[in-house]
Amino acid sequence: MEDLEKAILEARKAVEAASDDGPDWSDLLATLALKLGNKVKATKDRADLEEAIRAFREALDATEREHPDRITRQVSLMNLLSDKSMLTGEMDDLEKALSVAQQAVDETPEDHPQFLMCLITLGYRFRHKYGATGTTADLEKAIAVSNQAM
C-alpha cells in the first residue's frame, strides 16, 4: 500500500504541475484516477473514490472522441460510479454509470474491437439496476443489450 500511496502522490504532483490544455493533461488525470481506483478497491475509501471519479470525468472531458483511450476511460469511470452506487446504495450513481455506458456504446463504431465490451458492460449495468429496483423494463433492456452483443 505504501508504494501505491507514493505513486498517487507522484501522479497528483504531475497533474498539479501540468497545464490543463497541455497534450498530456488527459493522460495524467487518467493515471491519477487509475491509481486512486486501485486504492479504493483495497480500502473502500469514499474520499479517494470521489477524487478518482472527478479525475476520470476531467480526463474524459479532455479526451477527444477519436482518442484510442477514450473507451477505456469511459469504462473505468462507469465502473467507479457503479462501485460508488454499491457502496452508498444511491441510484443516482448507477444512473450516471448507465449514462456513461450508453455514451460509450453510442460513440463506439460497431466494428471497433471494444464495441462488444461496451455492450456487455451496458447490459451488466442494466442487470445491476434491475437487481436494485426490480423494474421489468431494466431486465428487458439488459436482455436486449446482451442479445445485441451476441
XYZ file of C-alpha atoms in Angstrom:
150
model
C 0.000 0.000 0.000
C 2.922 2.316 0.704
C 4.099 2.040 -2.915
C 0.602 2.853 -4.139
C 0.435 5.911 -1.863
C 3.754 7.114 -3.306
C 2.501 6.541 -6.846
C -0.667 8.530 -6.088
C 1.383 11.366 -4.615
C 3.597 11.465 -7.715
C 0.557 11.365 -10.004
C -1.026 14.272 -8.097
C 2.202 16.264 -8.420
C 2.293 15.591 -12.160
C -1.313 16.777 -12.558
C -0.658 19.898 -10.475
C 2.478 20.730 -12.473
C 0.851 20.250 -15.879
C -1.126 22.727 -17.918
C -4.797 21.823 -18.303
C -4.534 22.475 -22.027
C -1.308 20.532 -22.474
C -1.075 17.439 -24.662
C -0.569 15.080 -21.701
C -3.283 16.520 -19.440
C -5.890 13.805 -20.011
C -3.256 11.052 -19.668
C -2.008 12.472 -16.364
C -5.544 12.706 -14.978
C -6.369 9.182 -16.123
C -3.195 7.860 -14.499
C -4.109 9.535 -11.210
C -7.664 8.205 -11.435
C -6.462 4.651 -12.107
C -4.104 4.710 -9.142
C -6.821 6.085 -6.872
C -9.221 3.456 -8.201
C -6.733 0.732 -7.301
C -6.501 2.120 -3.793
C -10.288 2.265 -3.491
C -10.525 -1.443 -4.359
C -8.446 -2.187 -1.273
C -9.725 0.456 1.146
C -13.265 1.424 0.022
C -12.299 4.997 0.963
C -15.040 7.348 -0.254
C -12.827 10.442 -0.487
C -10.431 8.590 -2.787
C -13.376 7.234 -4.766
C -14.766 10.749 -5.258
C -11.341 12.026 -6.316
C -10.940 9.140 -8.772
C -14.369 9.843 -10.280
C -13.584 13.563 -10.601
C -10.219 12.828 -12.210
C -11.739 10.381 -14.707
C -14.515 12.851 -15.579
C -11.932 15.556 -16.221
C -9.767 13.133 -18.197
C -12.758 12.100 -20.284
C -13.758 15.720 -20.892
C -10.209 16.412 -22.095
C -10.069 13.303 -24.306
C -11.057 13.685 -27.942
C -13.679 11.276 -29.280
C -11.147 9.707 -31.641
C -8.528 9.125 -28.936
C -7.728 5.396 -28.592
C -8.044 5.514 -24.783
C -11.447 7.223 -24.666
C -13.442 3.989 -24.443
C -11.209 2.587 -21.708
C -11.646 5.800 -19.734
C -15.412 5.655 -20.149
C -15.499 2.072 -18.901
C -13.240 2.930 -15.960
C -15.438 5.891 -14.987
C -18.538 3.760 -15.320
C -17.031 1.083 -13.072
C -16.120 3.641 -10.409
C -19.639 5.084 -10.497
C -21.051 1.568 -10.140
C -18.697 0.890 -7.239
C -19.904 4.091 -5.608
C -23.509 3.040 -6.126
C -22.810 -0.307 -4.459
C -21.072 1.404 -1.531
C -23.720 4.058 -0.982
C -26.860 2.410 -2.324
C -27.541 5.599 -4.301
C -29.403 5.031 -7.560
C -28.150 8.361 -8.895
C -24.637 6.949 -9.204
C -25.925 3.861 -11.002
C -27.887 6.122 -13.370
C -24.686 8.061 -14.057
C -22.854 4.784 -14.733
C -25.608 3.773 -17.160
C -25.361 7.138 -18.889
C -21.602 6.778 -19.373
C -22.091 3.185 -20.592
C -24.722 4.274 -23.106
C -22.459 7.102 -24.265
C -19.629 4.605 -24.814
C -21.913 2.376 -26.916
C -23.219 5.367 -28.886
C -19.724 6.724 -29.599
C -18.072 3.424 -30.492
C -18.323 2.136 -34.066
C -19.772 -1.375 -34.261
C -16.606 -2.671 -35.941
C -14.369 -1.327 -33.159
C -12.596 -4.066 -31.144
C -14.046 -2.728 -27.867
C -17.634 -2.314 -29.058
C -18.706 -5.691 -27.653
C -17.096 -4.864 -24.313
C -19.132 -1.642 -24.230
C -22.352 -3.546 -24.962
C -21.612 -6.212 -22.366
C -20.826 -3.550 -19.781
C -24.046 -1.680 -20.564
C -26.034 -4.903 -20.231
C -24.368 -5.663 -16.906
C -25.260 -2.190 -15.590
C -28.908 -2.710 -16.571
C -28.862 -6.072 -14.746
C -27.387 -4.313 -11.714
C -30.165 -1.723 -11.897
C -32.783 -4.450 -12.228
C -31.338 -6.129 -9.137
C -31.661 -2.857 -7.242
C -35.110 -1.835 -8.481
C -36.864 -4.993 -9.652
C -38.175 -2.998 -12.610
C -39.010 -5.292 -15.521
C -38.042 -2.631 -18.067
C -34.459 -2.712 -16.765
C -34.355 -6.501 -17.107
C -35.732 -6.239 -20.642
C -33.053 -3.673 -21.530
C -30.356 -5.920 -20.050
C -31.588 -8.850 -22.149
C -31.878 -6.744 -25.315
C -28.369 -5.334 -24.946
C -26.961 -8.790 -24.147
C -28.682 -10.233 -27.225
C -27.227 -7.429 -29.331
C -23.773 -8.377 -28.048
C -24.271 -11.954 -29.246
